[in-house]
PDB file of C-alpha atoms in Angstrom:
ATOM      1  CA  MET X  12     -48.431 -58.849 -40.472  1.00  0.00           C
ATOM      2  CA  GLU X  13     -47.786 -62.425 -40.732  1.00  0.00           C
ATOM      3  CA  ASN X  14     -47.951 -65.067 -37.921  1.00  0.00           C
ATOM      4  CA  LEU X  15     -44.781 -66.907 -37.122  1.00  0.00           C
ATOM      5  CA  GLU X  16     -45.195 -70.658 -36.744  1.00  0.00           C
ATOM      6  CA  ILE X  17     -42.229 -72.951 -36.367  1.00  0.00           C
ATOM      7  CA  LYS X  18     -42.721 -76.748 -36.038  1.00  0.00           C
ATOM      8  CA  GLY X  19     -40.590 -78.400 -33.318  1.00  0.00           C
ATOM      9  CA  GLU X  20     -38.126 -81.066 -34.055  1.00  0.00           C
ATOM     10  CA  SER X  21     -36.300 -83.672 -32.112  1.00  0.00           C
ATOM     11  CA  GLY X  22     -33.055 -85.098 -33.120  1.00  0.00           C
ATOM     12  CA  VAL X  23     -29.462 -84.231 -32.529  1.00  0.00           C
ATOM     13  CA  TYR X  24     -30.827 -80.815 -31.494  1.00  0.00           C
ATOM     14  CA  PHE X  25     -34.174 -79.925 -30.173  1.00  0.00           C
ATOM     15  CA  ILE X  26     -36.135 -77.185 -31.803  1.00  0.00           C
ATOM     16  CA  PRO X  27     -39.163 -75.896 -29.732  1.00  0.00           C
ATOM     17  CA  ASN X  28     -42.576 -75.324 -31.232  1.00  0.00           C
ATOM     18  CA  VAL X  29     -43.285 -71.583 -31.847  1.00  0.00           C
ATOM     19  CA  SER X  30     -46.628 -70.082 -32.442  1.00  0.00           C
ATOM     20  CA  LEU X  31     -46.723 -66.107 -32.726  1.00  0.00           C
ATOM     21  CA  ASN X  32     -50.098 -64.934 -33.791  1.00  0.00           C
ATOM     22  CA  ALA X  33     -50.418 -61.418 -34.898  1.00  0.00           C
ATOM     23  CA  GLN X  34     -54.172 -61.299 -34.946  1.00  0.00           C
ATOM     24  CA  THR X  35     -54.821 -62.457 -31.328  1.00  0.00           C
ATOM     25  CA  GLY X  36     -51.543 -61.382 -29.715  1.00  0.00           C
ATOM     26  CA  THR X  37     -51.119 -64.914 -28.215  1.00  0.00           C
ATOM     27  CA  CYS X  38     -47.821 -66.341 -28.426  1.00  0.00           C
ATOM     28  CA  GLU X  39     -46.297 -69.699 -27.251  1.00  0.00           C
ATOM     29  CA  ILE X  40     -43.205 -71.398 -27.193  1.00  0.00           C
ATOM     30  CA  SER X  41     -43.306 -74.875 -26.188  1.00  0.00           C
ATOM     31  CA  GLY X  42     -41.227 -78.411 -26.070  1.00  0.00           C
ATOM     32  CA  GLU X  43     -37.525 -78.577 -25.795  1.00  0.00           C
ATOM     33  CA  SER X  44     -34.852 -75.838 -26.761  1.00  0.00           C
ATOM     34  CA  TYR X  45     -31.398 -77.165 -27.453  1.00  0.00           C
ATOM     35  CA  LEU X  46     -30.298 -75.637 -30.826  1.00  0.00           C
ATOM     36  CA  GLU X  47     -27.228 -75.589 -33.007  1.00  0.00           C
ATOM     37  CA  ASP X  48     -27.664 -71.781 -33.458  1.00  0.00           C
ATOM     38  CA  THR X  49     -29.624 -70.586 -30.553  1.00  0.00           C
ATOM     39  CA  SER X  50     -29.200 -66.853 -31.273  1.00  0.00           C
ATOM     40  CA  GLU X  51     -30.279 -66.892 -34.795  1.00  0.00           C
ATOM     41  CA  PHE X  52     -33.500 -68.838 -33.804  1.00  0.00           C
ATOM     42  CA  TYR X  53     -34.436 -66.539 -30.859  1.00  0.00           C
ATOM     43  CA  ASN X  54     -33.491 -63.423 -32.864  1.00  0.00           C
ATOM     44  CA  GLY X  55     -36.333 -64.316 -35.408  1.00  0.00           C
ATOM     45  CA  ILE X  56     -38.726 -64.287 -32.266  1.00  0.00           C
ATOM     46  CA  ILE X  57     -37.316 -60.966 -31.021  1.00  0.00           C
ATOM     47  CA  ASN X  58     -37.660 -59.343 -34.551  1.00  0.00           C
ATOM     48  CA  TRP X  59     -41.258 -60.709 -34.913  1.00  0.00           C
ATOM     49  CA  ILE X  60     -42.044 -58.958 -31.374  1.00  0.00           C
ATOM     50  CA  GLU X  61     -40.274 -55.672 -32.350  1.00  0.00           C
ATOM     51  CA  GLN X  62     -42.456 -55.726 -35.746  1.00  0.00           C
ATOM     52  CA  TYR X  63     -45.610 -56.436 -33.787  1.00  0.00           C
ATOM     53  CA  THR X  64     -44.984 -53.465 -31.403  1.00  0.00           C
ATOM     54  CA  ILE X  65     -44.442 -51.169 -34.459  1.00  0.00           C
ATOM     55  CA  GLU X  66     -47.265 -52.306 -36.886  1.00  0.00           C
ATOM     56  CA  VAL X  67     -49.906 -53.993 -34.507  1.00  0.00           C
ATOM     57  CA  LYS X  68     -49.268 -52.515 -31.021  1.00  0.00           C
ATOM     58  CA  GLY X  69     -51.794 -54.593 -29.386  1.00  0.00           C
ATOM     59  CA  ALA X  70     -51.645 -56.603 -26.217  1.00  0.00           C
ATOM     60  CA  LEU X  71     -49.328 -59.553 -26.140  1.00  0.00           C
ATOM     61  CA  THR X  72     -49.793 -62.799 -24.041  1.00  0.00           C
ATOM     62  CA  PHE X  73     -46.761 -64.857 -24.106  1.00  0.00           C
ATOM     63  CA  ASN X  74     -47.000 -68.554 -22.930  1.00  0.00           C
ATOM     64  CA  PHE X  75     -43.729 -70.382 -22.341  1.00  0.00           C
ATOM     65  CA  LYS X  76     -44.242 -74.131 -21.948  1.00  0.00           C
ATOM     66  CA  LEU X  77     -40.839 -75.611 -22.092  1.00  0.00           C
ATOM     67  CA  THR X  78     -39.753 -78.896 -20.612  1.00  0.00           C
ATOM     68  CA  TYR X  79     -36.213 -78.628 -21.219  1.00  0.00           C
ATOM     69  CA  PHE X  80     -33.741 -75.764 -22.458  1.00  0.00           C
ATOM     70  CA  ASN X  81     -29.899 -75.382 -22.211  1.00  0.00           C
ATOM     71  CA  THR X  82     -27.878 -72.466 -20.945  1.00  0.00           C
ATOM     72  CA  SER X  83     -27.661 -70.815 -24.364  1.00  0.00           C
ATOM     73  CA  SER X  84     -31.488 -71.082 -24.874  1.00  0.00           C
ATOM     74  CA  SER X  85     -31.927 -69.573 -21.336  1.00  0.00           C
ATOM     75  CA  ARG X  86     -29.992 -66.466 -22.308  1.00  0.00           C
ATOM     76  CA  SER X  87     -32.044 -66.091 -25.406  1.00  0.00           C
ATOM     77  CA  ILE X  88     -35.339 -66.332 -23.444  1.00  0.00           C
ATOM     78  CA  LEU X  89     -34.075 -63.622 -21.377  1.00  0.00           C
ATOM     79  CA  ASP X  90     -33.561 -61.530 -24.345  1.00  0.00           C
ATOM     80  CA  VAL X  91     -37.052 -62.386 -25.452  1.00  0.00           C
ATOM     81  CA  LEU X  92     -38.338 -61.275 -22.089  1.00  0.00           C
ATOM     82  CA  ARG X  93     -36.238 -58.073 -22.063  1.00  0.00           C
ATOM     83  CA  THR X  94     -37.847 -57.275 -25.564  1.00  0.00           C
ATOM     84  CA  LEU X  95     -41.258 -57.712 -24.049  1.00  0.00           C
ATOM     85  CA  LYS X  96     -40.361 -55.654 -20.905  1.00  0.00           C
ATOM     86  CA  LYS X  97     -39.276 -52.824 -23.259  1.00  0.00           C
ATOM     87  CA  TYR X  98     -42.755 -53.012 -24.955  1.00  0.00           C
ATOM     88  CA  GLN X  99     -44.567 -52.956 -21.600  1.00  0.00           C
ATOM     89  CA  ASP X 100     -42.521 -49.825 -20.540  1.00  0.00           C
ATOM     90  CA  GLN X 101     -43.552 -48.222 -23.709  1.00  0.00           C
ATOM     91  CA  GLY X 102     -47.254 -48.740 -22.541  1.00  0.00           C
ATOM     92  CA  GLY X 103     -47.911 -51.963 -24.308  1.00  0.00           C
ATOM     93  CA  GLY X 104     -50.061 -54.693 -22.639  1.00  0.00           C
ATOM     94  CA  VAL X 105     -47.915 -57.705 -21.883  1.00  0.00           C
ATOM     95  CA  THR X 106     -48.781 -60.965 -19.978  1.00  0.00           C
ATOM     96  CA  ILE X 107     -46.217 -63.669 -19.373  1.00  0.00           C
ATOM     97  CA  ASN X 108     -47.478 -67.149 -18.545  1.00  0.00           C
ATOM     98  CA  TRP X 109     -44.784 -69.519 -17.606  1.00  0.00           C
ATOM     99  CA  TYR X 110     -45.864 -73.295 -17.436  1.00  0.00           C
ATOM    100  CA  TYR X 111     -43.135 -75.512 -15.779  1.00  0.00           C
ATOM    101  CA  PRO X 112     -43.411 -79.394 -15.500  1.00  0.00           C
ATOM    102  CA  GLU X 113     -44.683 -80.299 -12.016  1.00  0.00           C
ATOM    103  CA  ASP X 114     -41.702 -82.538 -11.448  1.00  0.00           C
ATOM    104  CA  ASP X 115     -39.058 -80.043 -12.363  1.00  0.00           C
ATOM    105  CA  ASP X 116     -38.367 -77.182  -9.974  1.00  0.00           C
ATOM    106  CA  SER X 117     -35.354 -75.960 -11.804  1.00  0.00           C
ATOM    107  CA  ILE X 118     -37.606 -74.589 -14.708  1.00  0.00           C
ATOM    108  CA  ALA X 119     -39.951 -72.869 -12.146  1.00  0.00           C
ATOM    109  CA  GLU X 120     -36.656 -71.328 -10.545  1.00  0.00           C
ATOM    110  CA  GLU X 121     -35.640 -69.931 -13.987  1.00  0.00           C
ATOM    111  CA  ALA X 122     -38.711 -67.994 -14.108  1.00  0.00           C
ATOM    112  CA  GLU X 123     -38.185 -66.569 -10.689  1.00  0.00           C
ATOM    113  CA  ASP X 124     -34.689 -65.401 -11.788  1.00  0.00           C
ATOM    114  CA  TYR X 125     -36.209 -64.022 -15.148  1.00  0.00           C
ATOM    115  CA  MET X 126     -38.627 -61.837 -12.944  1.00  0.00           C
ATOM    116  CA  LYS X 127     -35.797 -60.592 -10.887  1.00  0.00           C
ATOM    117  CA  ASP X 128     -33.699 -59.827 -14.030  1.00  0.00           C
ATOM    118  CA  THR X 129     -36.370 -58.171 -16.010  1.00  0.00           C
ATOM    119  CA  GLY X 130     -38.802 -56.781 -13.463  1.00  0.00           C
ATOM    120  CA  LEU X 131     -41.714 -58.437 -15.413  1.00  0.00           C
ATOM    121  CA  ALA X 132     -44.491 -60.114 -13.493  1.00  0.00           C
ATOM    122  CA  ILE X 133     -44.633 -63.605 -14.660  1.00  0.00           C
ATOM    123  CA  ASN X 134     -47.626 -65.924 -13.836  1.00  0.00           C
ATOM    124  CA  MET X 135     -46.424 -69.391 -13.025  1.00  0.00           C
ATOM    125  CA  PHE X 136     -48.362 -72.651 -13.586  1.00  0.00           C
ATOM    126  CA  SER X 137     -47.392 -76.311 -13.113  1.00  0.00           C
ATOM    127  CA  PHE X 138     -48.405 -78.755 -15.795  1.00  0.00           C
ATOM    128  CA  GLU X 139     -48.043 -82.415 -16.345  1.00  0.00           C
ATOM    129  CA  PRO X 140     -45.852 -83.049 -19.426  1.00  0.00           C
ATOM    130  CA  ASP X 141     -47.181 -85.353 -22.154  1.00  0.00           C
ATOM    131  CA  GLU X 142     -45.459 -88.806 -22.407  1.00  0.00           C
ATOM    132  CA  ASP X 143     -43.614 -89.426 -25.685  1.00  0.00           C
TER     133      ASP X 143
END
């Protein structure tokens, strides 16, 4: 199974960095998410997870390290988490780590809402974002 790598871009829209590694099961979405077609972008990630759960069936560690995301991205991230919860309910090993900027409580609060909505345990860590 192929890894999924997407290099983030900043411009009119912001594309997050995506690194999904099928060999290690370590996955990360980082940066800012403000996309023209949010559903299409995140559906690619969901499809990769679903393929991984069929072909590889290993443990997944998913690291979210976003410094900004808009409402449509938030809904799509929830869809990613629901896909991971489905895998966990089928017996798959899933660890979710949520990194939030230390000066932005709203991103931490989003993770708390995701925990309530999905029933997933999410490990939360604050970090100091890089200066651009």
